[in-house]
């Protein structure tokens, strides 16, 4: 016997909300309405949720058996409190949010009003396009809920095509920090490398980096720190010193150009290299003397301190 179909209201038709709404709609649920503020969100709703009316929050709450709250983290608590204060939320309504940072505590006002509250966070980056629908399949999704409602959260994850992983309320901030550190800071690292290579005249730096980065990512996901290679791992002090000198020249050129013609928009590449190299050094397993020599080199003042 199939699970009952729900009338689901999407509050926040951003990259996550519109895609998850479309995925649940494909499973036979009815999308009762979507709340979209920006032009981009309205366009996204039209593309991913065609025919779904764009409504205000009270109207969506009144007509929905389940609310999907897909708003920025800092808006989630005030939104939940605001909905609860209206008295519109009926007892027994499902309320699901998609934040990685929060468990269900942030939805406490709605739980007090009789709603069943769930937290479901897909561990993926959303583009806000139909391409995301296939990426949901097999995606791990962290769920947090009271024991009574964990099966409901798990069932929704199955419908989304994901793999449910139960996470304790108090573990959510550290969980989210680990994902943000891995994905957001990877983007920064790759952007810095692309910028440098472009400055050296390499026409498609992304394509140039792809084989190296894909192999490094695959190996690190399988082997962790054992995948480390490079001059820090080898204790190659001369090469590390050459890297730091070249990167510091680029950082000094922020707003200008170093002798090679390469510019740095933000002047932060050397500092990033040093911080990550120190972390690599802690995992390299070098002899004490070599490790100390590399550390001293990395801890030398960078260009920001050369005044």
mmCIF file of C-alpha atoms in Angstrom:
data_model
loop_
_atom_site.group_PDB
_atom_site.id
_atom_site.type_symbol
_atom_site.label_atom_id
_atom_site.label_comp_id
_atom_site.label_asym_id
_atom_site.label_seq_id
_atom_site.Cartn_x
_atom_site.Cartn_y
_atom_site.Cartn_z
ATOM 1 C CA UNK A 1 0.000 0.000 0.000
ATOM 2 C CA UNK A 2 1.443 3.362 -1.044
ATOM 3 C CA UNK A 3 1.943 6.194 1.426
ATOM 4 C CA UNK A 4 -0.777 8.862 1.404
ATOM 5 C CA UNK A 5 -0.244 11.775 -0.953
ATOM 6 C CA UNK A 6 0.086 15.189 0.658
ATOM 7 C CA UNK A 7 -0.688 18.760 -0.243
ATOM 8 C CA UNK A 8 2.711 20.424 0.137
ATOM 9 C CA UNK A 9 3.385 24.139 0.329
ATOM 10 C CA UNK A 10 6.879 25.355 -0.585
ATOM 11 C CA UNK A 11 7.984 28.405 1.365
ATOM 12 C CA UNK A 12 11.179 29.545 -0.308
ATOM 13 C CA UNK A 13 11.360 28.675 -4.004
ATOM 14 C CA UNK A 14 15.121 29.041 -4.097
ATOM 15 C CA UNK A 15 17.534 26.504 -5.489
ATOM 16 C CA UNK A 16 16.703 23.915 -2.832
ATOM 17 C CA UNK A 17 12.981 24.450 -2.285
ATOM 18 C CA UNK A 18 11.949 24.458 -5.924
ATOM 19 C CA UNK A 19 13.954 21.317 -6.701
ATOM 20 C CA UNK A 20 12.719 19.369 -3.682
ATOM 21 C CA UNK A 21 9.175 20.490 -4.394
ATOM 22 C CA UNK A 22 9.517 19.231 -7.966
ATOM 23 C CA UNK A 23 10.906 15.897 -6.746
ATOM 24 C CA UNK A 24 8.023 15.393 -4.316
ATOM 25 C CA UNK A 25 5.538 16.428 -6.986
ATOM 26 C CA UNK A 26 6.966 13.741 -9.265
ATOM 27 C CA UNK A 27 6.124 11.227 -6.513
ATOM 28 C CA UNK A 28 2.463 12.176 -6.699
ATOM 29 C CA UNK A 29 2.226 14.851 -4.019
ATOM 30 C CA UNK A 30 0.315 18.016 -4.848
ATOM 31 C CA UNK A 31 2.154 21.333 -4.529
ATOM 32 C CA UNK A 32 -0.451 23.681 -3.116
ATOM 33 C CA UNK A 33 1.531 26.862 -3.590
ATOM 34 C CA UNK A 34 4.984 28.388 -3.560
ATOM 35 C CA UNK A 35 6.319 31.521 -1.911
ATOM 36 C CA UNK A 36 8.876 33.298 -4.063
ATOM 37 C CA UNK A 37 10.177 36.822 -3.483
ATOM 38 C CA UNK A 38 12.904 37.489 -6.035
ATOM 39 C CA UNK A 39 12.562 37.465 -9.803
ATOM 40 C CA UNK A 40 14.996 34.528 -9.919
ATOM 41 C CA UNK A 41 12.854 32.526 -7.472
ATOM 42 C CA UNK A 42 9.673 33.276 -9.402
ATOM 43 C CA UNK A 43 11.302 32.175 -12.638
ATOM 44 C CA UNK A 44 12.633 29.046 -10.950
ATOM 45 C CA UNK A 45 9.159 28.215 -9.643
ATOM 46 C CA UNK A 46 7.685 28.657 -13.110
ATOM 47 C CA UNK A 47 10.288 26.319 -14.591
ATOM 48 C CA UNK A 48 10.336 23.605 -11.938
ATOM 49 C CA UNK A 49 6.803 23.890 -10.568
ATOM 50 C CA UNK A 50 4.710 24.865 -13.594
ATOM 51 C CA UNK A 51 1.098 25.641 -12.800
ATOM 52 C CA UNK A 52 1.744 26.043 -9.071
ATOM 53 C CA UNK A 53 0.304 29.320 -7.778
ATOM 54 C CA UNK A 54 2.641 31.850 -6.175
ATOM 55 C CA UNK A 55 1.055 32.755 -2.851
ATOM 56 C CA UNK A 56 1.860 34.526 0.392
ATOM 57 C CA UNK A 57 2.862 32.541 3.449
ATOM 58 C CA UNK A 58 -0.518 32.609 5.277
ATOM 59 C CA UNK A 59 -2.321 31.295 2.197
ATOM 60 C CA UNK A 60 0.182 28.462 1.812
ATOM 61 C CA UNK A 61 -0.084 27.524 5.484
ATOM 62 C CA UNK A 62 -3.865 27.409 5.344
ATOM 63 C CA UNK A 63 -4.082 25.116 2.334
ATOM 64 C CA UNK A 64 -1.202 22.698 3.012
ATOM 65 C CA UNK A 65 -0.860 19.448 4.928
ATOM 66 C CA UNK A 66 2.908 19.774 4.823
ATOM 67 C CA UNK A 67 5.121 22.850 4.735
ATOM 68 C CA UNK A 68 8.558 22.706 3.136
ATOM 69 C CA UNK A 69 10.611 25.552 4.588
ATOM 70 C CA UNK A 70 13.615 26.197 2.346
ATOM 71 C CA UNK A 71 14.856 29.611 3.443
ATOM 72 C CA UNK A 72 18.273 30.921 4.569
ATOM 73 C CA UNK A 73 19.315 29.731 8.019
ATOM 74 C CA UNK A 74 18.956 33.115 9.698
ATOM 75 C CA UNK A 75 15.381 33.433 8.443
ATOM 76 C CA UNK A 76 14.222 30.019 9.595
ATOM 77 C CA UNK A 77 13.644 30.761 13.289
ATOM 78 C CA UNK A 78 11.719 34.008 12.691
ATOM 79 C CA UNK A 79 9.666 32.314 9.957
ATOM 80 C CA UNK A 80 8.662 29.441 12.252
ATOM 81 C CA UNK A 81 7.804 31.828 15.071
ATOM 82 C CA UNK A 82 5.833 34.034 12.711
ATOM 83 C CA UNK A 83 3.754 31.165 11.334
ATOM 84 C CA UNK A 84 3.049 29.888 14.836
ATOM 85 C CA UNK A 85 2.008 33.343 16.057
ATOM 86 C CA UNK A 86 -0.694 33.620 13.382
ATOM 87 C CA UNK A 87 -2.529 30.600 14.758
ATOM 88 C CA UNK A 88 -3.046 29.366 11.200
ATOM 89 C CA UNK A 89 -1.034 26.155 11.513
ATOM 90 C CA UNK A 90 -3.442 23.270 12.128
ATOM 91 C CA UNK A 91 -2.553 20.543 14.597
ATOM 92 C CA UNK A 92 -0.978 17.552 12.893
ATOM 93 C CA UNK A 93 0.555 19.501 10.018
ATOM 94 C CA UNK A 94 3.995 18.314 8.881
ATOM 95 C CA UNK A 95 6.675 21.004 8.833
ATOM 96 C CA UNK A 96 9.993 20.145 7.182
ATOM 97 C CA UNK A 97 13.002 22.403 6.846
ATOM 98 C CA UNK A 98 16.076 21.845 4.673
ATOM 99 C CA UNK A 99 18.768 23.600 6.718
ATOM 100 C CA UNK A 100 21.963 21.738 7.483
ATOM 101 C CA UNK A 101 22.727 23.874 10.515
ATOM 102 C CA UNK A 102 19.547 23.264 12.463
ATOM 103 C CA UNK A 103 17.687 20.277 13.825
ATOM 104 C CA UNK A 104 14.077 20.587 14.876
ATOM 105 C CA UNK A 105 14.650 22.912 17.838
ATOM 106 C CA UNK A 106 14.376 25.925 15.548
ATOM 107 C CA UNK A 107 10.821 24.806 14.746
ATOM 108 C CA UNK A 108 9.814 24.587 18.430
ATOM 109 C CA UNK A 109 7.036 27.222 18.154
ATOM 110 C CA UNK A 110 5.342 25.108 15.486
ATOM 111 C CA UNK A 111 5.849 21.895 17.456
ATOM 112 C CA UNK A 112 4.205 23.615 20.428
ATOM 113 C CA UNK A 113 1.281 24.423 18.143
ATOM 114 C CA UNK A 114 0.855 20.735 17.325
ATOM 115 C CA UNK A 115 2.907 20.340 14.159
ATOM 116 C CA UNK A 116 5.158 17.358 13.463
ATOM 117 C CA UNK A 117 8.579 18.870 12.789
ATOM 118 C CA UNK A 118 11.365 17.328 10.708
ATOM 119 C CA UNK A 119 14.788 18.413 9.475
ATOM 120 C CA UNK A 120 15.969 16.968 6.141
ATOM 121 C CA UNK A 121 19.241 18.191 4.660
ATOM 122 C CA UNK A 122 20.512 16.801 1.339
ATOM 123 C CA UNK A 123 24.314 16.818 1.297
ATOM 124 C CA UNK A 124 24.675 18.300 -2.165
ATOM 125 C CA UNK A 125 25.091 21.620 -3.899
ATOM 126 C CA UNK A 126 21.973 22.734 -5.736
ATOM 127 C CA UNK A 127 21.949 24.608 -9.033
ATOM 128 C CA UNK A 128 18.202 25.233 -8.916
ATOM 129 C CA UNK A 129 17.645 23.485 -12.251
ATOM 130 C CA UNK A 130 16.083 20.213 -13.376
ATOM 131 C CA UNK A 131 19.603 18.722 -13.452
ATOM 132 C CA UNK A 132 19.430 18.534 -9.660
ATOM 133 C CA UNK A 133 16.574 16.028 -9.740
ATOM 134 C CA UNK A 134 18.780 13.158 -10.877
ATOM 135 C CA UNK A 135 21.502 14.209 -8.419
ATOM 136 C CA UNK A 136 19.095 13.637 -5.541
ATOM 137 C CA UNK A 137 19.134 9.915 -6.320
ATOM 138 C CA UNK A 138 21.512 8.264 -3.883
ATOM 139 C CA UNK A 139 22.300 11.552 -2.152
ATOM 140 C CA UNK A 140 22.863 11.203 1.615
ATOM 141 C CA UNK A 141 20.364 13.263 3.577
ATOM 142 C CA UNK A 142 20.715 14.059 7.275
ATOM 143 C CA UNK A 143 17.426 13.708 9.141
ATOM 144 C CA UNK A 144 16.620 14.913 12.634
ATOM 145 C CA UNK A 145 13.271 14.444 14.341
ATOM 146 C CA UNK A 146 11.623 13.127 17.466
ATOM 147 C CA UNK A 147 11.705 9.301 17.473
ATOM 148 C CA UNK A 148 8.001 9.174 16.638
ATOM 149 C CA UNK A 149 8.538 11.143 13.437
ATOM 150 C CA UNK A 150 11.843 9.659 12.228
ATOM 151 C CA UNK A 151 10.016 7.085 10.050
ATOM 152 C CA UNK A 152 8.138 9.932 8.368
ATOM 153 C CA UNK A 153 11.398 11.750 7.634
ATOM 154 C CA UNK A 154 12.897 8.523 6.328
ATOM 155 C CA UNK A 155 9.919 7.922 4.039
ATOM 156 C CA UNK A 156 10.226 11.419 2.560
ATOM 157 C CA UNK A 157 13.924 10.843 1.916
ATOM 158 C CA UNK A 158 13.098 7.618 0.092
ATOM 159 C CA UNK A 159 10.631 9.510 -2.080
ATOM 160 C CA UNK A 160 13.301 12.087 -2.859
ATOM 161 C CA UNK A 161 15.589 9.249 -3.924
ATOM 162 C CA UNK A 162 18.101 9.830 -1.147
ATOM 163 C CA UNK A 163 19.760 7.837 1.618
ATOM 164 C CA UNK A 164 18.626 8.819 5.124
ATOM 165 C CA UNK A 165 21.248 9.319 7.841
ATOM 166 C CA UNK A 166 19.933 10.021 11.340
ATOM 167 C CA UNK A 167 21.709 12.931 13.029
ATOM 168 C CA UNK A 168 21.345 14.132 16.606
ATOM 169 C CA UNK A 169 20.089 17.656 17.212
ATOM 170 C CA UNK A 170 23.291 18.782 18.901
ATOM 171 C CA UNK A 171 25.483 17.402 16.114
ATOM 172 C CA UNK A 172 23.977 19.566 13.371
ATOM 173 C CA UNK A 173 26.300 22.620 13.685
ATOM 174 C CA UNK A 174 29.471 20.499 13.463
ATOM 175 C CA UNK A 175 27.970 18.406 10.667
ATOM 176 C CA UNK A 176 27.125 21.517 8.680
ATOM 177 C CA UNK A 177 30.523 23.071 9.342
ATOM 178 C CA UNK A 178 32.251 20.001 7.910
ATOM 179 C CA UNK A 179 30.190 20.134 4.720
ATOM 180 C CA UNK A 180 30.621 23.877 4.296
ATOM 181 C CA UNK A 181 34.360 23.612 4.911
ATOM 182 C CA UNK A 182 34.711 20.872 2.309
ATOM 183 C CA UNK A 183 32.526 22.341 -0.422
ATOM 184 C CA UNK A 184 32.627 26.126 -0.011
ATOM 185 C CA UNK A 185 36.327 26.347 0.699
ATOM 186 C CA UNK A 186 37.105 23.978 -2.155
ATOM 187 C CA UNK A 187 35.477 26.530 -4.460
ATOM 188 C CA UNK A 188 37.757 29.254 -3.069
ATOM 189 C CA UNK A 189 40.850 27.079 -3.542
ATOM 190 C CA UNK A 190 39.957 26.218 -7.130
ATOM 191 C CA UNK A 191 39.118 29.849 -7.921
ATOM 192 C CA UNK A 192 42.539 30.954 -6.707
ATOM 193 C CA UNK A 193 44.290 28.339 -8.851
ATOM 194 C CA UNK A 194 42.182 29.241 -11.886
ATOM 195 C CA UNK A 195 42.997 32.917 -11.478
ATOM 196 C CA UNK A 196 46.736 32.273 -11.336
ATOM 197 C CA UNK A 197 46.723 29.961 -14.359
ATOM 198 C CA UNK A 198 44.618 32.409 -16.355
ATOM 199 C CA UNK A 199 47.153 35.117 -15.524
ATOM 200 C CA UNK A 200 49.891 32.891 -16.925
ATOM 201 C CA UNK A 201 48.047 32.735 -20.237
ATOM 202 C CA UNK A 202 46.382 29.333 -19.925
ATOM 203 C CA UNK A 203 43.157 29.819 -21.883
ATOM 204 C CA UNK A 204 40.946 27.286 -20.093
ATOM 205 C CA UNK A 205 42.301 26.915 -16.548
ATOM 206 C CA UNK A 206 39.329 24.851 -15.438
ATOM 207 C CA UNK A 207 39.971 22.214 -18.087
ATOM 208 C CA UNK A 208 43.688 22.282 -17.271
ATOM 209 C CA UNK A 209 43.005 21.622 -13.591
ATOM 210 C CA UNK A 210 40.276 19.033 -14.082
ATOM 211 C CA UNK A 211 42.389 15.832 -14.392
ATOM 212 C CA UNK A 212 44.514 16.810 -11.394
ATOM 213 C CA UNK A 213 41.587 17.848 -9.200
ATOM 214 C CA UNK A 214 39.360 14.910 -10.088
ATOM 215 C CA UNK A 215 42.147 12.461 -9.237
ATOM 216 C CA UNK A 216 42.981 14.288 -5.996
ATOM 217 C CA UNK A 217 39.330 14.406 -4.935
ATOM 218 C CA UNK A 218 38.730 10.756 -5.749
ATOM 219 C CA UNK A 219 41.844 9.648 -3.889
ATOM 220 C CA UNK A 220 41.145 11.821 -0.843
ATOM 221 C CA UNK A 221 37.565 10.563 -0.596
ATOM 222 C CA UNK A 222 38.862 6.990 -0.629
ATOM 223 C CA UNK A 223 42.068 7.315 1.365
ATOM 224 C CA UNK A 224 41.906 10.520 3.386
ATOM 225 C CA UNK A 225 45.304 11.990 4.322
ATOM 226 C CA UNK A 226 47.085 9.032 2.700
ATOM 227 C CA UNK A 227 46.272 10.664 -0.642
ATOM 228 C CA UNK A 228 48.567 13.622 0.123
ATOM 229 C CA UNK A 229 51.360 14.294 -2.357
ATOM 230 C CA UNK A 230 53.516 17.309 -3.128
ATOM 231 C CA UNK A 231 56.412 19.250 -1.618
ATOM 232 C CA UNK A 232 55.062 19.545 1.937
ATOM 233 C CA UNK A 233 54.441 15.800 2.067
ATOM 234 C CA UNK A 234 58.005 15.199 0.823
ATOM 235 C CA UNK A 235 59.597 17.827 3.057
ATOM 236 C CA UNK A 236 60.904 19.619 -0.040
ATOM 237 C CA UNK A 237 61.766 22.907 1.653
ATOM 238 C CA UNK A 238 63.259 24.578 -1.411
ATOM 239 C CA UNK A 239 60.130 24.036 -3.463
ATOM 240 C CA UNK A 240 57.854 25.249 -0.676
ATOM 241 C CA UNK A 241 59.996 28.394 -0.377
ATOM 242 C CA UNK A 242 59.754 28.973 -4.146
ATOM 243 C CA UNK A 243 55.974 28.562 -4.001
ATOM 244 C CA UNK A 244 55.647 31.067 -1.176
ATOM 245 C CA UNK A 245 57.830 33.597 -2.953
ATOM 246 C CA UNK A 246 55.853 33.334 -6.186
ATOM 247 C CA UNK A 247 52.484 33.530 -4.439
ATOM 248 C CA UNK A 248 53.562 36.457 -2.283
ATOM 249 C CA UNK A 249 54.584 38.306 -5.450
ATOM 250 C CA UNK A 250 51.106 37.702 -6.857
ATOM 251 C CA UNK A 251 49.458 38.902 -3.652
ATOM 252 C CA UNK A 252 51.549 42.067 -3.610
ATOM 253 C CA UNK A 253 50.301 42.774 -7.105
ATOM 254 C CA UNK A 254 46.673 42.996 -5.974
ATOM 255 C CA UNK A 255 45.463 45.939 -8.036
ATOM 256 C CA UNK A 256 48.590 45.814 -10.165
ATOM 257 C CA UNK A 257 50.823 43.144 -11.638
ATOM 258 C CA UNK A 258 53.857 41.186 -10.527
ATOM 259 C CA UNK A 259 56.846 40.786 -12.882
ATOM 260 C CA UNK A 260 55.202 37.785 -14.585
ATOM 261 C CA UNK A 261 52.081 39.827 -15.355
ATOM 262 C CA UNK A 262 49.884 37.738 -13.061
ATOM 263 C CA UNK A 263 47.490 39.688 -10.863
ATOM 264 C CA UNK A 264 45.592 38.764 -7.729
ATOM 265 C CA UNK A 265 42.194 40.323 -7.239
ATOM 266 C CA UNK A 266 42.117 39.748 -3.489
ATOM 267 C CA UNK A 267 45.687 39.279 -2.313
ATOM 268 C CA UNK A 268 44.836 36.190 -0.262
ATOM 269 C CA UNK A 269 46.468 33.314 -2.112
ATOM 270 C CA UNK A 270 49.660 33.154 -0.055
ATOM 271 C CA UNK A 271 47.766 33.158 3.231
ATOM 272 C CA UNK A 272 45.511 30.370 1.989
ATOM 273 C CA UNK A 273 48.493 28.324 0.813
ATOM 274 C CA UNK A 274 50.232 28.748 4.175
ATOM 275 C CA UNK A 275 47.161 27.744 6.199
ATOM 276 C CA UNK A 276 46.501 24.636 4.131
ATOM 277 C CA UNK A 277 50.188 23.715 4.020
ATOM 278 C CA UNK A 278 50.343 23.826 7.830
ATOM 279 C CA UNK A 279 47.361 21.461 7.931
ATOM 280 C CA UNK A 280 49.049 19.215 5.352
ATOM 281 C CA UNK A 281 52.241 19.255 7.392
ATOM 282 C CA UNK A 282 50.355 17.915 10.417
ATOM 283 C CA UNK A 283 49.323 14.919 8.285
ATOM 284 C CA UNK A 284 52.614 14.344 6.444
ATOM 285 C CA UNK A 285 54.441 12.222 9.007
ATOM 286 C CA UNK A 286 57.818 13.894 8.399
ATOM 287 C CA UNK A 287 60.818 13.527 10.711
ATOM 288 C CA UNK A 288 60.768 16.069 13.541
ATOM 289 C CA UNK A 289 63.634 18.200 12.217
ATOM 290 C CA UNK A 290 62.227 18.429 8.692
ATOM 291 C CA UNK A 291 58.743 19.131 10.003
ATOM 292 C CA UNK A 292 60.083 21.982 12.134
ATOM 293 C CA UNK A 293 61.985 23.482 9.198
ATOM 294 C CA UNK A 294 58.900 23.443 6.997
ATOM 295 C CA UNK A 295 56.774 24.919 9.783
ATOM 296 C CA UNK A 296 59.216 27.774 10.371
ATOM 297 C CA UNK A 297 59.171 28.552 6.666
ATOM 298 C CA UNK A 298 55.395 28.553 6.532
ATOM 299 C CA UNK A 299 55.105 30.731 9.623
ATOM 300 C CA UNK A 300 57.335 33.462 8.213
ATOM 301 C CA UNK A 301 55.440 36.685 7.648
ATOM 302 C CA UNK A 302 53.670 36.977 4.309
ATOM 303 C CA UNK A 303 53.315 40.092 2.157
ATOM 304 C CA UNK A 304 50.632 41.602 4.364
ATOM 305 C CA UNK A 305 53.216 42.007 7.119
ATOM 306 C CA UNK A 306 56.021 43.439 4.975
ATOM 307 C CA UNK A 307 55.281 47.121 5.585
#
